[in-house]
mmCIF file of C-alpha atoms in Angstrom:
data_model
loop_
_atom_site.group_PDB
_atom_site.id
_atom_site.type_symbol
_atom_site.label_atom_id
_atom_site.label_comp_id
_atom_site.label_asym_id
_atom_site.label_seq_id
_atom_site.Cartn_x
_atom_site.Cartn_y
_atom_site.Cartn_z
ATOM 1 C CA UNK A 175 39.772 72.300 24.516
ATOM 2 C CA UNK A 176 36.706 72.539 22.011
ATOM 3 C CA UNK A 177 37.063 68.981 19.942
ATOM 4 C CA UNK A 178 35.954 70.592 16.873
ATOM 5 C CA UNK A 179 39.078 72.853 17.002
ATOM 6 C CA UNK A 180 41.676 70.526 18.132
ATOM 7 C CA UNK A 181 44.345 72.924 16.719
ATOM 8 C CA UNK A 182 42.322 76.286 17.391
ATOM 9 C CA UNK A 183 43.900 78.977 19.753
ATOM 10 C CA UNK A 184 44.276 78.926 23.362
ATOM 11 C CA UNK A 185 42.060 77.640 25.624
ATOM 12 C CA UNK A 186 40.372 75.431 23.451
ATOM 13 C CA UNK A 187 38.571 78.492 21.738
ATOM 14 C CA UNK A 188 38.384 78.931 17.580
ATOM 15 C CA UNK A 189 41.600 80.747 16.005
ATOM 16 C CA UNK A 190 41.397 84.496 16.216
ATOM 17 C CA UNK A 191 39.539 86.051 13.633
ATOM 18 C CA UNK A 192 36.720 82.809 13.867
ATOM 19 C CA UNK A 193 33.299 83.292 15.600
ATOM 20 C CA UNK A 194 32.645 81.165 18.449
ATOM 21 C CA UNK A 195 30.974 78.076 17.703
ATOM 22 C CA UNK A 196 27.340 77.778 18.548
ATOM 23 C CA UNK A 197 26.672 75.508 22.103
ATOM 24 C CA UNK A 198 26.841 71.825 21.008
ATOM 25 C CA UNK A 199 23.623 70.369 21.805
ATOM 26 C CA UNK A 200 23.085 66.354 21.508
ATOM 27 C CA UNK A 201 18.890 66.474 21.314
ATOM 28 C CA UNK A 202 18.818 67.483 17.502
ATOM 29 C CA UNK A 203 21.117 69.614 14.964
ATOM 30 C CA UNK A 204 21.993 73.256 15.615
ATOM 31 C CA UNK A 205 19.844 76.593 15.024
ATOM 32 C CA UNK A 206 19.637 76.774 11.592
ATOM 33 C CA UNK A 207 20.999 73.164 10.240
ATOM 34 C CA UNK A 208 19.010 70.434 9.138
ATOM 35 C CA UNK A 209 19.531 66.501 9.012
ATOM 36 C CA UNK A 210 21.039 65.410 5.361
ATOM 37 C CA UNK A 211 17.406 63.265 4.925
ATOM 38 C CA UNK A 212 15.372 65.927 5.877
ATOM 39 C CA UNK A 213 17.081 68.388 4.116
ATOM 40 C CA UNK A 214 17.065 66.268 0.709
ATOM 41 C CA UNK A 215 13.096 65.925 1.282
ATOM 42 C CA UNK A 216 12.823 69.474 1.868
ATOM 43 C CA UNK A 217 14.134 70.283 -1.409
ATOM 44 C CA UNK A 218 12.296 67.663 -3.388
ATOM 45 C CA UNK A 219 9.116 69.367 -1.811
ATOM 46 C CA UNK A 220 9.533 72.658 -2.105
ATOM 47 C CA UNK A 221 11.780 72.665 -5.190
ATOM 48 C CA UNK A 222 15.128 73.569 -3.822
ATOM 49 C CA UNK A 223 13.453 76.685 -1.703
ATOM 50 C CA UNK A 224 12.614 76.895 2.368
ATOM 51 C CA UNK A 225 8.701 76.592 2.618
ATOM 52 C CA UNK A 226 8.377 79.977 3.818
ATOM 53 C CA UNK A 227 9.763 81.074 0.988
ATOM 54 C CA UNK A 228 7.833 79.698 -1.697
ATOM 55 C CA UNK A 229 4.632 81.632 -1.776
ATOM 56 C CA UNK A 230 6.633 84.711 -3.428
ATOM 57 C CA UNK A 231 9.660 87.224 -3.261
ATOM 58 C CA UNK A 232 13.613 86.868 -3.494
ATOM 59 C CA UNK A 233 15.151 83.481 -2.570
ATOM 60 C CA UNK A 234 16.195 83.556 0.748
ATOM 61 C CA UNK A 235 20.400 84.199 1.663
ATOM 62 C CA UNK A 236 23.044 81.750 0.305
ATOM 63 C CA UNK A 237 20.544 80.605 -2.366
ATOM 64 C CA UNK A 238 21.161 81.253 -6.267
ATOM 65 C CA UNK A 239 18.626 83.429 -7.484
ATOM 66 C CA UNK A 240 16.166 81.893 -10.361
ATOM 67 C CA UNK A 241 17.230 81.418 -13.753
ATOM 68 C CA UNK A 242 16.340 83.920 -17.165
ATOM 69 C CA UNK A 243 12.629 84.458 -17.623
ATOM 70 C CA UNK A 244 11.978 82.546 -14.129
ATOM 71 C CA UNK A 245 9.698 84.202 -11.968
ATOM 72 C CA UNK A 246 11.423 84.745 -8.642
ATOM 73 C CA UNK A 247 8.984 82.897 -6.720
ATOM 74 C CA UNK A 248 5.992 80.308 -6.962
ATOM 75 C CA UNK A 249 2.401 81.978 -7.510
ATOM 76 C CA UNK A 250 0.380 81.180 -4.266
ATOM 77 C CA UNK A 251 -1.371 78.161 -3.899
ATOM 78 C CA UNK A 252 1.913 76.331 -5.412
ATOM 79 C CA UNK A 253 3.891 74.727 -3.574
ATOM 80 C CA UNK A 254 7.314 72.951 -5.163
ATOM 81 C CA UNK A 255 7.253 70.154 -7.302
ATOM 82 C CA UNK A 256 3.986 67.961 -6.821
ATOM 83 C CA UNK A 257 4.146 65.452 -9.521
ATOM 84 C CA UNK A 258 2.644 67.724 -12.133
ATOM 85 C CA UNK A 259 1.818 71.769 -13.226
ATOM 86 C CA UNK A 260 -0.559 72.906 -11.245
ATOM 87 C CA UNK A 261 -4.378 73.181 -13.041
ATOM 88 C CA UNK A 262 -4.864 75.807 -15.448
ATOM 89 C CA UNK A 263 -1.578 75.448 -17.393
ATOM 90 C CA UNK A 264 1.910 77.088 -16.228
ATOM 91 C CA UNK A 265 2.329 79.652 -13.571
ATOM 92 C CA UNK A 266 2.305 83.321 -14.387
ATOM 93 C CA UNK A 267 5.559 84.312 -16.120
ATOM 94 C CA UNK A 268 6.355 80.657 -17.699
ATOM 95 C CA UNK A 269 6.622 80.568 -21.617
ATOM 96 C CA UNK A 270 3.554 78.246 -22.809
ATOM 97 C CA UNK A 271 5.570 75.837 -25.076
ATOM 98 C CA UNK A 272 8.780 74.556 -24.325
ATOM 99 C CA UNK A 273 12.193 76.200 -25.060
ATOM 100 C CA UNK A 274 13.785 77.095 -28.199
ATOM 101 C CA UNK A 275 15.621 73.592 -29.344
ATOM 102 C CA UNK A 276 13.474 71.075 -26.376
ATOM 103 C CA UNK A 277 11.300 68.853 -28.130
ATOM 104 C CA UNK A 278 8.932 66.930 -26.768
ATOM 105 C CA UNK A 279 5.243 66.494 -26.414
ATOM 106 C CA UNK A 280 3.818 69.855 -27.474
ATOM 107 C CA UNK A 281 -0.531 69.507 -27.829
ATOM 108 C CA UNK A 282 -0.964 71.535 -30.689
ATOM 109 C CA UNK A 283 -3.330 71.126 -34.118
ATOM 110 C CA UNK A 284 -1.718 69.298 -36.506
ATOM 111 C CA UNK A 285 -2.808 70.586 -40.585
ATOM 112 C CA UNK A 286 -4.586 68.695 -42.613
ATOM 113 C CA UNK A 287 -2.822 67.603 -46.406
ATOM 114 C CA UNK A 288 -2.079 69.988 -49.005
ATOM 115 C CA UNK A 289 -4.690 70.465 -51.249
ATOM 116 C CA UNK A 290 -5.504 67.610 -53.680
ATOM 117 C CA UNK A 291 -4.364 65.714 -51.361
ATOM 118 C CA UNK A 292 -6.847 62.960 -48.974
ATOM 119 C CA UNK A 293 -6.024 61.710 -45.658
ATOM 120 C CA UNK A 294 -7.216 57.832 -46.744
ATOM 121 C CA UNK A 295 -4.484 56.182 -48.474
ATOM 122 C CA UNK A 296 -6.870 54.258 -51.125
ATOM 123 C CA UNK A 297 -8.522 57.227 -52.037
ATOM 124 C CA UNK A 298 -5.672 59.011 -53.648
ATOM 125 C CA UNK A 299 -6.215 59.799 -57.831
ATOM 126 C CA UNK A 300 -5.254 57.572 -60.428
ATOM 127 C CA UNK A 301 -1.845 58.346 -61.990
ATOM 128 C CA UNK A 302 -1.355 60.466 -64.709
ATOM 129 C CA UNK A 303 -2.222 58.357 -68.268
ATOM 130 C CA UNK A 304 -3.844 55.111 -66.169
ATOM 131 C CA UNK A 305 -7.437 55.450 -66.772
ATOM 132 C CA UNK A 306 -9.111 55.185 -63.354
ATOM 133 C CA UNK A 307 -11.387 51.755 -62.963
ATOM 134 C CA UNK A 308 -14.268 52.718 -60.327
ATOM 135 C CA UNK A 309 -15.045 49.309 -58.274
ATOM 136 C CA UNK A 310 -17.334 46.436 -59.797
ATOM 137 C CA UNK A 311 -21.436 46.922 -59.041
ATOM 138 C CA UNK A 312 -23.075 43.557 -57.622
ATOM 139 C CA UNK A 313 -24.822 42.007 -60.438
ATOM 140 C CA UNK A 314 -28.441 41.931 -60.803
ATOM 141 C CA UNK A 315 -28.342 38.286 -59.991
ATOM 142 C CA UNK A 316 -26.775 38.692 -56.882
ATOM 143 C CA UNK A 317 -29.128 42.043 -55.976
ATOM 144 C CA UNK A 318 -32.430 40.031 -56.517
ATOM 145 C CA UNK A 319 -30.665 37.262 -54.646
ATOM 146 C CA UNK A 320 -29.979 39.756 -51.644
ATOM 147 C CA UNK A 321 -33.570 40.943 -51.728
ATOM 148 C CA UNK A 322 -35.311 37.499 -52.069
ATOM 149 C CA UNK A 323 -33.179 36.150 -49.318
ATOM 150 C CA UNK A 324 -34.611 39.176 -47.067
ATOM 151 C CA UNK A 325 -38.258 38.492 -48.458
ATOM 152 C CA UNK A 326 -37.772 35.026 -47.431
ATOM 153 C CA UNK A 327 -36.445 35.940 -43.849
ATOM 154 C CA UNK A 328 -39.057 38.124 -43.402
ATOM 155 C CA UNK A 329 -41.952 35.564 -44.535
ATOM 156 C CA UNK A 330 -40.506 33.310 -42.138
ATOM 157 C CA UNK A 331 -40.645 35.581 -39.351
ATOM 158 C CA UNK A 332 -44.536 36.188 -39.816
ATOM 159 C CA UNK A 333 -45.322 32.648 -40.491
ATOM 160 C CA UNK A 334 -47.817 30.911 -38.220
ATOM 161 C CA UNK A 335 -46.507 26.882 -36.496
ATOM 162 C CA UNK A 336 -48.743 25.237 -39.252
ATOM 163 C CA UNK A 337 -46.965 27.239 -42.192
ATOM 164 C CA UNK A 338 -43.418 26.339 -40.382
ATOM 165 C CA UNK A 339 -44.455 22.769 -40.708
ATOM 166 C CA UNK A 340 -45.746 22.858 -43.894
ATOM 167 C CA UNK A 341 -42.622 24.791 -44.805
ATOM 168 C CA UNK A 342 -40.431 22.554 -43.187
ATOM 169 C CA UNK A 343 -41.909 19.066 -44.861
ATOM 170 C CA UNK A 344 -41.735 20.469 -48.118
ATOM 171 C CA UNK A 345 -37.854 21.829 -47.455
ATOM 172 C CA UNK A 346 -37.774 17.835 -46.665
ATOM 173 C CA UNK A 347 -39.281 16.688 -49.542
ATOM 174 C CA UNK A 348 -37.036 18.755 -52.093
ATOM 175 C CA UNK A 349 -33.681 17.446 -50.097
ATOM 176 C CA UNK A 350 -35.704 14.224 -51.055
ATOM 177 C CA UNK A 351 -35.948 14.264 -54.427
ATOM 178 C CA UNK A 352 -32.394 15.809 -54.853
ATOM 179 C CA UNK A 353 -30.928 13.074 -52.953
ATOM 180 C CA UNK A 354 -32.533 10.980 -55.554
ATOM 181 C CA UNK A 355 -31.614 12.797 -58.353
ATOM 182 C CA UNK A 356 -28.171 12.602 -57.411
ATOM 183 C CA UNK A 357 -27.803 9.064 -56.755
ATOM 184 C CA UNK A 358 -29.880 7.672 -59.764
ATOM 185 C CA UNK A 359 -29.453 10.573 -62.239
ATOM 186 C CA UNK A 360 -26.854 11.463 -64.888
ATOM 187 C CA UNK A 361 -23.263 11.429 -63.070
ATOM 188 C CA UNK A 362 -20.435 13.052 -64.269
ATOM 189 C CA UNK A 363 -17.011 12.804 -63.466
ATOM 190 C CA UNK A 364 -13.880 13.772 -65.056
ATOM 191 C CA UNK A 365 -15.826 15.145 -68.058
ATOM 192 C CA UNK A 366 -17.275 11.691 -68.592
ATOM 193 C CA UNK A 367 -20.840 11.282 -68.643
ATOM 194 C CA UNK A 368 -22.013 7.594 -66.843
ATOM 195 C CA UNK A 369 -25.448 6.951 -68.179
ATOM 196 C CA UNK A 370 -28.015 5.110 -65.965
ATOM 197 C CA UNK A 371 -27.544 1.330 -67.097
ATOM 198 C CA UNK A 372 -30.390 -0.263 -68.453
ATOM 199 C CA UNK A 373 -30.747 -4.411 -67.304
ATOM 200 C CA UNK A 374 -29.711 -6.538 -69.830
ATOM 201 C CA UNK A 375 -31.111 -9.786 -71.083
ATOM 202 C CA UNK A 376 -29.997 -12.857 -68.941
ATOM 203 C CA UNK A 377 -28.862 -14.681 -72.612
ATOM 204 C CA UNK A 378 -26.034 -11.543 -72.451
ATOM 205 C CA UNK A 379 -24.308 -13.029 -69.061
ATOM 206 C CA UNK A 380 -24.890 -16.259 -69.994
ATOM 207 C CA UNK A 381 -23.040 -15.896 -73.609
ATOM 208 C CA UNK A 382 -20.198 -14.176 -71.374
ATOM 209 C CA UNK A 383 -19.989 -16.942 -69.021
ATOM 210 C CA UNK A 384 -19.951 -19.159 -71.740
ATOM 211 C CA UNK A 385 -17.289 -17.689 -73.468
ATOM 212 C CA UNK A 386 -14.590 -17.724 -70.624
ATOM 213 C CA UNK A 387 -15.415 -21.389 -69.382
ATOM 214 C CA UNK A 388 -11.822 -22.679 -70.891
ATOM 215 C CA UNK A 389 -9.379 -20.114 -69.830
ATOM 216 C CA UNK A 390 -6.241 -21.679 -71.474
ATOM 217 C CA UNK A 391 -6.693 -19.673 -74.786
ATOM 218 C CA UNK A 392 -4.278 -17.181 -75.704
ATOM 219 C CA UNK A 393 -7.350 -14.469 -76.438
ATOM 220 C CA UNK A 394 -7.015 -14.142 -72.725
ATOM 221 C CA UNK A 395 -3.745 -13.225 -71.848
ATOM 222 C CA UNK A 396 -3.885 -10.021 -72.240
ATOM 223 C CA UNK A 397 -6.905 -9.602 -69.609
ATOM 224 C CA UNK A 398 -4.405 -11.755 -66.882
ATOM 225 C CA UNK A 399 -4.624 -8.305 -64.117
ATOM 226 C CA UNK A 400 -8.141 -7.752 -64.309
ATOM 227 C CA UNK A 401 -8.321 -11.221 -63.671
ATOM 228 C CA UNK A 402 -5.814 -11.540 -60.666
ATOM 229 C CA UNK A 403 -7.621 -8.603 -59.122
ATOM 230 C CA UNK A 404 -11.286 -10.059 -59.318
ATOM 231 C CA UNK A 405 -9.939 -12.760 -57.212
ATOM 232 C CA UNK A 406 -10.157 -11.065 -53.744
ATOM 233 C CA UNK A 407 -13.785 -10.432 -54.272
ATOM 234 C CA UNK A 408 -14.902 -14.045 -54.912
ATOM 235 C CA UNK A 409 -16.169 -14.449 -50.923
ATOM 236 C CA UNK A 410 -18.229 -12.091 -51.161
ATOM 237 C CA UNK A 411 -19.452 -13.189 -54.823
ATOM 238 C CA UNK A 412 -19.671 -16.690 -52.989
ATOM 239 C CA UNK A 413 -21.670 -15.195 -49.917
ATOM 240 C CA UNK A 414 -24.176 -13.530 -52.422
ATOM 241 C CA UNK A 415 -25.065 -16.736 -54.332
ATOM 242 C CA UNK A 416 -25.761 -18.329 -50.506
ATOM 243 C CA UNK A 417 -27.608 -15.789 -49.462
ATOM 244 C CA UNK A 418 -30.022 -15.632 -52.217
ATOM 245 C CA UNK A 419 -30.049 -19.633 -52.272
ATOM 246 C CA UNK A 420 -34.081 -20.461 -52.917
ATOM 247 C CA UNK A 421 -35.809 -21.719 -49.948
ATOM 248 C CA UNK A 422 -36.872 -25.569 -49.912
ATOM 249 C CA UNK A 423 -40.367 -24.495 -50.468
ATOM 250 C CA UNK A 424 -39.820 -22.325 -53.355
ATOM 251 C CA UNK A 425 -39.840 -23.943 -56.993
ATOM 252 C CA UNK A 426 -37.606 -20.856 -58.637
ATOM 253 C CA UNK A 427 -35.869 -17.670 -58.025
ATOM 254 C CA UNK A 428 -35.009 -15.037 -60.197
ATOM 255 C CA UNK A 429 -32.759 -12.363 -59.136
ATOM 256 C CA UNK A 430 -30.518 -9.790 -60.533
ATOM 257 C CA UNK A 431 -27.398 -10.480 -61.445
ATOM 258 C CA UNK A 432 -24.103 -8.027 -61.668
ATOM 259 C CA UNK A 433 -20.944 -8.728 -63.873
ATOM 260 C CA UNK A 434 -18.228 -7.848 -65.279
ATOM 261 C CA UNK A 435 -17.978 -7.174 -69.356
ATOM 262 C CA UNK A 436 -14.810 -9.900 -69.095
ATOM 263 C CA UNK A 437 -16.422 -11.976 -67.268
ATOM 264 C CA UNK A 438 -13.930 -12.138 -64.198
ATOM 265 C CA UNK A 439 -16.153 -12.237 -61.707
ATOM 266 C CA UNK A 440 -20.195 -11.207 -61.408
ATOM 267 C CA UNK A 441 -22.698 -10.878 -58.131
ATOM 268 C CA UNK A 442 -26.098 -11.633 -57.419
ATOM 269 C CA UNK A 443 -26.989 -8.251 -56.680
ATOM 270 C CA UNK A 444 -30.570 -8.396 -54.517
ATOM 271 C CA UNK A 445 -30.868 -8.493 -51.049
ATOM 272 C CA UNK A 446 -33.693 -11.234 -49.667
ATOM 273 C CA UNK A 447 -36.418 -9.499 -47.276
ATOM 274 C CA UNK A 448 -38.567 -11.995 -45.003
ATOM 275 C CA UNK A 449 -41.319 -11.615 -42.650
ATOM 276 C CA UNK A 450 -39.776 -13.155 -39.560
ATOM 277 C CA UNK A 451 -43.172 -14.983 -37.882
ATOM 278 C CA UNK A 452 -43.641 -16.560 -41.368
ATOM 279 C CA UNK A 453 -40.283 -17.780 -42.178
ATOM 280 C CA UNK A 454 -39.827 -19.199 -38.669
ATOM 281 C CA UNK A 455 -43.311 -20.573 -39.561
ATOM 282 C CA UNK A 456 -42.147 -21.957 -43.059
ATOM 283 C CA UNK A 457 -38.560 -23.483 -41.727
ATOM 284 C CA UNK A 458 -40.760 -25.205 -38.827
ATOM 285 C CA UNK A 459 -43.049 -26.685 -41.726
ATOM 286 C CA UNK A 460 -39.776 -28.049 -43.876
ATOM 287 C CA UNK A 461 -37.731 -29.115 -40.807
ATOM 288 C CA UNK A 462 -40.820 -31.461 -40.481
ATOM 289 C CA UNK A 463 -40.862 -32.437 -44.020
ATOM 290 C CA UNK A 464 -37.211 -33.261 -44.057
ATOM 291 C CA UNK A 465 -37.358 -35.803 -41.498
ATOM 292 C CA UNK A 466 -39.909 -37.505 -42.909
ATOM 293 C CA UNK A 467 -37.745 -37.736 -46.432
ATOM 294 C CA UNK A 468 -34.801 -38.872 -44.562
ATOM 295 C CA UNK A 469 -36.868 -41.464 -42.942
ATOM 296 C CA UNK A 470 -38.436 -42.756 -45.999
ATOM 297 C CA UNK A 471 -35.544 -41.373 -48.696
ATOM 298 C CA UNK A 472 -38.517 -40.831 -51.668
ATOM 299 C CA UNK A 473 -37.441 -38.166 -53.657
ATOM 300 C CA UNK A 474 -33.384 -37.396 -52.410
ATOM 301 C CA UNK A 475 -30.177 -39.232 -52.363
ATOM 302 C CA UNK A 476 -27.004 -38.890 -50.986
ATOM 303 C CA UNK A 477 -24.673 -37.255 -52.673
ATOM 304 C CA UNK A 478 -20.924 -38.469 -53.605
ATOM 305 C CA UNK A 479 -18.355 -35.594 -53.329
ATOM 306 C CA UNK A 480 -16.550 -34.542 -54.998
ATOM 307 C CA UNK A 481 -19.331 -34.412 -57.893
ATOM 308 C CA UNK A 482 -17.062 -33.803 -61.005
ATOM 309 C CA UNK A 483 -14.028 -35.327 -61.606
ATOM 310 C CA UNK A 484 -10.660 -32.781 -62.378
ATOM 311 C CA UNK A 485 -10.751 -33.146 -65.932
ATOM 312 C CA UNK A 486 -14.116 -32.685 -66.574
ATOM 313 C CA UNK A 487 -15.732 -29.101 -67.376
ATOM 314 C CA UNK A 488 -18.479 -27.613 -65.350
ATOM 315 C CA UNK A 489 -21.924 -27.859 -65.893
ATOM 316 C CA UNK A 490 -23.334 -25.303 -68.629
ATOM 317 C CA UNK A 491 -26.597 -23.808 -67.123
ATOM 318 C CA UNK A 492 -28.453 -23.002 -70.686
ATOM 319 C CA UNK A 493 -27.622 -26.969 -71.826
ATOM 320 C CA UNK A 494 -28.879 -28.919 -68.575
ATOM 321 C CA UNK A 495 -30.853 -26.820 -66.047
ATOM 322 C CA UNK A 496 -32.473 -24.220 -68.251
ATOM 323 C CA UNK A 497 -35.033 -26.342 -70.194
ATOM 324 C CA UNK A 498 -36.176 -28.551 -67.596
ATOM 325 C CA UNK A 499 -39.343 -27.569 -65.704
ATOM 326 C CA UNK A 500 -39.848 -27.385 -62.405
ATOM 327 C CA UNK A 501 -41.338 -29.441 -60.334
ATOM 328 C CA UNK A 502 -45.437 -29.324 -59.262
#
């Protein structure tokens, strides 16, 4: 009994009117049949035809023939589906474009605009009515500007290393003298002009100084803030009148002095410059002299602190100091 007919006719054999099977055979598939894999690859090659049968003429039996307009056959030299047409555009008997109704990448020239039209979107006319502004010309300034600045570039470039230098100390001079002009010129800020200030006599601090030695008057109250604030800077006012303290060996010193119009607070404004080797020399000289004063106690006494009593007003520098002549 033939397994693949278990209910066939006698003997095992196919039902009358069947053909008799082919002889099973276990190294491979029949005559004629394929494996489902290679079959599947066979078609994806060769485009659903038999190899043999792709190279021209009518599909082989038990095949549909082509479709409308198809060709019934590949041209030679084509074989199936490859990943792309074949050079040279479609084969013989394909329409060039694509069907009626497929759309899809077609390479084709695409028209220009209609007439008075442009392609550039800011070149289009004005509007009807809007007079039409053509863009601003540089300025003559700015021209001669453009053409110096090349000059200049080019003068450079054919300049010999002693011109560079000379070039390049007087570039440093005029940075020079701007930097000066800047910081010692006419300033302006806010629309306010601030005027170099001219030194004033000494008698004009001194009358200011003067004038605000009793603070109890009422004239003052109304300056109480500017006063308050003028307080954090009295160190350094304090450190300014030490540091330009005269020397033992020097009779009197003038310096500059900076205040306030209210006379809340004022600085010596200088800066003392010595020659190291000679004030080492000169402090060596006095450290000598004041030993022998301290030894013999000529011309100094000790002093008794404090000096003034609570009550009792400081000192006025034009009524005991600035009269009296210094000594030989």
């Amino acid at each position: 009994m033939d397994p693949r007919y278990p209910q066939g006719g006698s003997g095992g054999g196919p039902p009358p009117g069947y053909p008799p099977p082919p002889p099973l055979s276990h190294g491979g598939p029949p005559p004629g049949f394929q494996l489902p894999h290679q079959q599947q690859q066979q078609q994806f090659l060769t485009g659903g035809y038999p190899p043999q049968q792709t190279q021209g003429g009518p599909p082989p039996p038990g095949f549909p023939p082509p479709p409308p307009g198809f060709p019934p056959g590949f041209p030679p030299g084509y074989s199936g589906y490859q990943g792309g047409m074949p050079q040279g555009g479609p084969p013989p008997g394909f329409p060039p474009s694509l069907p009626p109704g497929f759309q899809g990448y077609q390479p084709q020239h695409i028209p220009g605009p209609p007439p008075g039209f442009s392609s550039t979107p800011y070149s289009r006319p004005p509007p009807t009515g809007i007079p039409y502004i053509p863009p601003p010309r540089p300025s003559p300034a700015a021209a001669a500007a453009a053409r110096a600045e090349a000059e200049e570039a080019e003068a450079r470039a054919r300049e010999t290393p002693e011109e560079r230098k000379e070039r390049l100390l007087e570039d440093k001079a005029k940075k020079w003298q701007a930097l000066q002009n800047k910081r010692y010129g006419t300033k302006k800020k806010f629309g306010f002009v601030d005027l170099y200030k001219e030194d004033m006599p000494p008698e004009h601090v001194r009358k200011i100084i003067r004038d605000h030695g009793d603070m109890s008057s009422k004239k003052f109250r109304h300056d109480k803030r500017i006063y308050l604030g003028a307080l954090k800077y009295v160190p350094h006012a304090i450190f300014k009148l030490l540091e330009n303290m005269p020397m033992p060996w020097e009779q009197v010193r003038n310096v500059k002095v900076l205040y306030h119009v209210t006379g809340a607070i004022s600085f010596v404004n200088e800066t003392p410059w010595v020659v190291e080797p000679v004030y080492i020399a000169q402090w060596g000289t006095m450290w000598i002299m004041m030993r022998r004063e301290k030894r013999d106690r000529h011309n100094f006494k000790r002093m008794r602190f404090p000096p003034f009593d609570d009550e009792e007003p400081p000192l006025d520098y034009a009524d005991n100091i600035l009269d009296v002549e210094p000594l030989e």
